Amino acid sequence: MKKRMTIVFLSFLILSGCSLLGEVNSSLEYADNATGYINTVKDFANEVPALAKDAVTNAEARENLEKELQLMKTKIQDFNATEPPQIAEGIHEKIVSSNQQLSDGIELYLNNIESGQIDPKALEDSEVMKSIDNLTELAKQIDELGI
């Protein structure tokens, strides 16, 4: 009987350890994914103002701007669909909230382009750039969590 209890106890410890290891791996994978996503957003923020400026006078640049805005919307949707580990649920919700603002700002700017109102200054002052700043701050929180 003592032998069986020892085996059951050891089995429980091993299974618990596997679960813990799985959570750690999931957390690290999420942190890498979130950091990569936020770096993509930062790159977007660095590239889009120049595209918007060129789009005022260049039809090809306007098309490139529209493509970049649409591509970013797709990346936002893809990231929002990510299932975060339990430890990162709060940060994920904050990222999704900032993503919603970013997506709304992109949609508004796309509508402006369609109506012929391409204003690079409006893009820089819009919710798009404010949302990107929020996401950058969240990246720092992800690093601080150590996940």
Backbone as numpy.savetxt, mean C-alpha at the origin, in Angstrom:
# Nx Ny Nz CAx CAy CAz Cx Cy Cz
0.91 -44.58 30.77 0.09 -43.38 30.77 0.95 -42.13 30.77
2.01 -42.17 31.57 2.92 -41.03 31.66 3.59 -40.78 30.30
3.91 -41.87 29.63 4.54 -41.78 28.32 3.61 -41.13 27.30
2.35 -41.49 27.33 1.35 -40.90 26.41 1.17 -39.41 26.69
1.11 -39.05 27.95 0.95 -37.64 28.30 2.15 -36.83 27.82
3.32 -37.39 27.94 4.53 -36.72 27.47 4.48 -36.53 25.96
4.06 -37.56 25.24 3.94 -37.47 23.78 2.89 -36.44 23.39
1.76 -36.44 24.06 0.70 -35.46 23.77 1.20 -34.05 24.06
1.89 -33.88 25.17 2.41 -32.56 25.55 3.44 -32.08 24.53
4.36 -32.96 24.15 5.37 -32.60 23.16 4.74 -32.28 21.80
3.74 -33.05 21.44 3.02 -32.78 20.18 2.37 -31.41 20.22
1.77 -31.08 21.35 1.13 -29.78 21.51 2.16 -28.66 21.38
3.31 -28.83 22.02 4.36 -27.81 21.93 4.85 -27.63 20.50
5.03 -28.74 19.81 5.51 -28.67 18.42 4.48 -27.98 17.54
3.22 -28.34 17.70 2.17 -27.71 16.89 2.04 -26.23 17.21
2.15 -25.87 18.47 2.08 -24.46 18.86 3.25 -23.70 18.26
4.41 -24.32 18.28 5.60 -23.69 17.69 5.44 -23.47 16.21
4.83 -24.41 15.52 4.60 -24.26 14.08 3.65 -23.11 13.81
2.64 -22.98 14.65 1.67 -21.90 14.49 2.36 -20.55 14.71
3.19 -20.48 15.73 3.92 -19.25 16.02 4.88 -18.92 14.89
5.56 -19.91 14.38 6.48 -19.71 13.27 5.72 -19.23 12.03
4.55 -19.80 11.79 3.72 -19.38 10.67 3.30 -17.93 10.80
2.96 -17.50 12.02 2.55 -16.11 12.25 3.73 -15.17 12.02
4.91 -15.56 12.47 6.11 -14.74 12.26 6.39 -14.62 10.76
6.34 -15.73 10.05 6.58 -15.70 8.60 5.54 -14.83 7.91
4.29 -14.95 8.31 3.22 -14.15 7.73 3.46 -12.67 7.99
3.90 -12.34 9.21 4.17 -10.95 9.56 5.32 -10.38 8.74
6.37 -11.16 8.60 7.51 -10.70 7.80 7.13 -10.53 6.33
6.35 -11.46 5.82 5.90 -11.37 4.43 5.03 -10.13 4.22
4.14 -9.88 5.18 3.27 -8.71 5.08 4.11 -7.43 5.13
5.08 -7.38 6.05 5.92 -6.18 6.18 6.68 -5.92 4.89
7.21 -6.96 4.29 7.91 -6.80 3.01 6.96 -6.31 1.92
5.78 -6.90 1.87 4.78 -6.53 0.88 4.35 -5.07 1.07
4.08 -4.69 2.32 3.63 -3.32 2.61 4.73 -2.31 2.31
5.96 -2.65 2.68 7.08 -1.75 2.41 7.30 -1.59 0.91
7.22 -2.69 0.17 7.35 -2.62 -1.28 6.25 -1.78 -1.90
5.02 -1.95 -1.39 3.90 -1.18 -1.90 4.11 0.32 -1.63
4.51 0.65 -0.44 4.70 2.06 -0.09 5.86 2.66 -0.90
6.88 1.88 -1.19 7.95 2.36 -2.06 7.41 2.63 -3.47
6.50 1.80 -3.92 5.85 2.01 -5.22 5.07 3.33 -5.20
4.38 3.58 -4.10 3.61 4.83 -3.96 4.56 6.03 -3.97
5.69 5.90 -3.28 6.67 7.00 -3.27 7.21 7.27 -4.68
7.52 6.20 -5.41 7.99 6.37 -6.79 6.93 7.07 -7.63
5.69 6.67 -7.45 4.56 7.29 -8.14 4.53 8.79 -7.82
4.70 9.12 -6.55 4.66 10.53 -6.13 5.80 11.33 -6.74
6.92 10.69 -6.95 8.07 11.39 -7.54 7.93 11.58 -9.04
7.25 10.66 -9.71 7.16 10.68 -11.18 5.96 11.47 -11.70
4.85 11.40 -11.01 3.60 11.95 -11.53 3.61 13.47 -11.70
4.18 14.25 -10.79 4.16 15.71 -11.01 4.82 16.13 -12.33
5.93 15.49 -12.68 6.59 15.83 -13.95 5.72 15.42 -15.14
5.09 14.25 -15.02 4.18 13.82 -16.09 3.02 14.80 -16.24
2.49 15.25 -15.11 1.36 16.20 -15.16 1.78 17.51 -15.80
2.99 17.95 -15.49 3.49 19.19 -16.08 3.63 19.05 -17.59
4.18 17.92 -18.04 4.34 17.68 -19.47 2.99 17.47 -20.16
2.03 16.92 -19.43 0.71 16.62 -20.02 -0.06 17.86 -20.42
0.29 18.99 -19.87 -0.40 20.24 -20.20 -0.25 20.55 -21.68
0.92 20.26 -22.24 1.19 20.64 -23.63 1.46 19.46 -24.55
1.50 18.24 -24.01 1.90 17.09 -24.82 0.87 15.98 -24.66
0.23 15.61 -25.77 -0.83 14.59 -25.75 -0.28 13.22 -25.34
0.94 12.90 -25.77 1.53 11.61 -25.39 1.80 11.55 -23.88
2.27 12.65 -23.33 2.51 12.72 -21.89 1.18 12.61 -21.13
0.13 13.18 -21.72 -1.20 13.08 -21.10 -1.65 11.62 -21.04
-1.43 10.89 -22.13 -1.79 9.47 -22.15 -0.96 8.68 -21.14
0.33 9.00 -21.05 1.19 8.33 -20.07 0.74 8.63 -18.65
0.34 9.87 -18.41 -0.16 10.25 -17.09 -1.41 9.46 -16.74
-2.33 9.38 -17.69 -3.56 8.61 -17.44 -3.25 7.14 -17.15
-2.32 6.56 -17.91 -1.94 5.17 -17.69 -1.34 4.98 -16.29
-0.47 5.89 -15.89 0.17 5.80 -14.57 -0.87 5.93 -13.46
-1.82 6.82 -13.64 -2.87 6.99 -12.64 -3.74 5.74 -12.54
-4.10 5.17 -13.70 -4.90 3.94 -13.71 -4.12 2.77 -13.10
-2.85 2.68 -13.43 -2.01 1.61 -12.89 -1.91 1.72 -11.37
-1.79 2.94 -10.87 -1.71 3.13 -9.42 -3.02 2.72 -8.76
-4.14 3.03 -9.40 -5.43 2.61 -8.84 -5.49 1.08 -8.73
-4.97 0.38 -9.73 -4.95 -1.08 -9.71 -4.06 -1.59 -8.57
-2.91 -0.96 -8.40 -2.00 -1.37 -7.32 -2.63 -1.13 -5.95
-3.39 -0.06 -5.83 -4.09 0.23 -4.58 -5.09 -0.90 -4.29
-5.88 -1.25 -5.30 -6.87 -2.31 -5.11 -6.21 -3.63 -4.75
-5.10 -3.93 -5.41 -4.38 -5.17 -5.12 -3.88 -5.20 -3.68
-3.30 -4.09 -3.23 -2.79 -4.06 -1.86 -3.94 -4.14 -0.85
-5.00 -3.44 -1.12 -6.14 -3.46 -0.19 -6.69 -4.87 -0.01
-6.55 -5.70 -1.02 -7.05 -7.08 -0.95 -6.11 -8.00 -0.15
-4.95 -7.50 0.22 -3.99 -8.30 1.00 -4.59 -8.62 2.37
-4.40 -9.84 2.79 -4.86 -10.27 4.11 -3.72 -10.08 5.11
-3.86 -9.12 6.04 -2.75 -8.87 6.97 -2.74 -9.89 8.10
-1.57 -10.12 8.69 -1.53 -10.95 9.89 -2.16 -10.17 11.04
-2.50 -10.85 12.08 -3.20 -10.22 13.20 -2.44 -9.03 13.76
-1.13 -9.15 13.87 -0.32 -8.07 14.45 -0.36 -6.79 13.61
-0.65 -6.91 12.32 -0.62 -5.75 11.42 -2.01 -5.26 11.00
-3.05 -5.79 11.61 -4.41 -5.41 11.18 -4.67 -3.92 11.35
-4.21 -3.33 12.44 -4.43 -1.89 12.67 -3.74 -1.04 11.62
-2.49 -1.35 11.33 -1.76 -0.59 10.33 -2.36 -0.81 8.95
-2.77 -2.04 8.67 -3.38 -2.32 7.37 -4.65 -1.48 7.18
-5.45 -1.36 8.22 -6.66 -0.54 8.13 -6.31 0.92 7.84
-5.24 1.41 8.46 -4.81 2.79 8.21 -4.33 2.96 6.77
-3.60 1.96 6.28 -3.13 2.02 4.89 -4.31 2.00 3.93
-5.27 1.13 4.20 -6.47 1.05 3.35 -7.22 2.38 3.37
-7.30 3.01 4.53 -7.97 4.31 4.62 -7.23 5.37 3.80
-5.92 5.42 3.92 -5.13 6.36 3.12 -5.23 6.02 1.64
-5.28 4.72 1.34 -5.44 4.29 -0.05 -6.76 4.77 -0.63
-7.80 4.78 0.19 -9.10 5.24 -0.30 -9.02 6.72 -0.68
-8.36 7.50 0.16 -8.18 8.92 -0.16 -7.33 9.09 -1.42
-6.29 8.28 -1.53 -5.42 8.33 -2.70 -6.20 7.96 -3.96
-6.97 6.90 -3.88 -7.77 6.46 -5.02 -8.81 7.51 -5.41
-9.45 8.11 -4.42 -10.43 9.17 -4.69 -9.76 10.37 -5.37
-8.57 10.73 -4.89 -7.83 11.84 -5.50 -7.42 11.54 -6.92
-7.00 10.31 -7.16 -6.62 9.90 -8.52 -7.84 9.95 -9.42
-8.95 9.45 -8.94 -10.19 9.46 -9.74 -10.60 10.89 -10.09
-10.51 11.79 -9.12 -10.84 13.19 -9.37 -9.90 13.79 -10.42
-8.61 13.48 -10.31 -7.67 14.02 -11.28 -7.90 13.43 -12.67
-8.24 12.14 -12.71 -8.58 11.53 -14.01 -9.79 12.20 -14.63
-10.78 12.51 -13.83 -11.97 13.22 -14.32 -11.60 14.60 -14.85
-10.68 15.27 -14.15 -10.22 16.58 -14.61 -9.50 16.47 -15.95
-8.69 15.44 -16.11 -7.99 15.24 -17.39 -9.00 15.03 -18.50
-10.00 14.20 -18.24 -11.04 13.93 -19.25 -11.78 15.19 -19.66
-11.94 16.10 -18.72 -12.65 17.34 -19.05 -11.68 18.43 -19.54
-10.41 18.06 -19.74 -9.44 19.00 -20.30 -8.81 19.92 -19.29
-8.97 19.65 -18.01 -8.40 20.50 -16.96 -7.18 19.82 -16.35
-6.04 20.02 -16.98 -4.80 19.44 -16.48 -4.02 20.55 -15.77
-3.98 20.47 -14.47 -3.30 21.47 -13.66 -2.32 20.78 -12.72
-1.03 20.82 -13.05 -0.03 20.16 -12.21 -0.05 20.66 -10.76
-0.30 21.93 -10.57 -0.35 22.50 -9.23 -1.50 21.90 -8.43
-2.62 21.66 -9.09 -3.77 21.05 -8.41 -3.43 19.65 -7.95
-2.64 18.93 -8.73 -2.22 17.59 -8.34 -1.33 17.64 -7.10
-0.38 18.55 -7.10 0.54 18.67 -5.97 -0.19 19.06 -4.69
-1.25 19.84 -4.80 -2.00 20.30 -3.62 -3.17 19.38 -3.28
-3.35 18.33 -4.03 -4.54 17.48 -3.88 -4.38 16.45 -2.77
-5.46 15.70 -2.57 -5.48 14.60 -1.61 -4.49 13.51 -2.00
-4.13 13.47 -3.28 -3.18 12.45 -3.74 -1.87 12.58 -2.97
-1.30 13.74 -2.96 0.00 13.93 -2.31 -0.12 13.86 -0.79
-1.22 14.34 -0.24 -1.43 14.24 1.21 -1.54 12.78 1.63
-2.22 11.98 0.84 -2.37 10.55 1.13 -1.02 9.85 1.05
-0.22 10.25 0.10 1.11 9.65 -0.05 1.97 9.98 1.18
1.85 11.19 1.68 2.57 11.55 2.91 2.10 10.67 4.07
0.80 10.44 4.17 0.26 9.57 5.23 0.83 8.15 5.10
0.88 7.65 3.89 1.40 6.30 3.67 2.89 6.21 4.04
3.62 7.26 3.77 5.04 7.28 4.13 5.20 7.20 5.65
4.34 7.90 6.37 4.37 7.82 7.83 4.03 6.42 8.32
3.09 5.78 7.66 2.72 4.41 8.04 3.86 3.44 7.79
4.67 3.71 6.78 5.84 2.86 6.52 6.79 2.91 7.70
6.93 4.08 8.29 7.78 4.21 9.47 7.21 3.38 10.63
5.89 3.36 10.76 5.27 2.57 11.82 5.48 1.07 11.59
5.45 0.65 10.34 5.70 -0.76 10.04 7.13 -1.13 10.45
8.08 -0.24 10.15 9.46 -0.49 10.53 9.61 -0.54 12.05
8.90 0.33 12.74 8.98 0.37 14.21 8.37 -0.86 14.85
7.36 -1.45 14.20 6.75 -2.65 14.74 7.71 -3.83 14.72
8.62 -3.78 13.79 9.57 -4.87 13.68 8.97 -6.12 13.08
7.89 -5.93 12.32 7.30 -7.10 11.67 7.90 -7.27 10.31
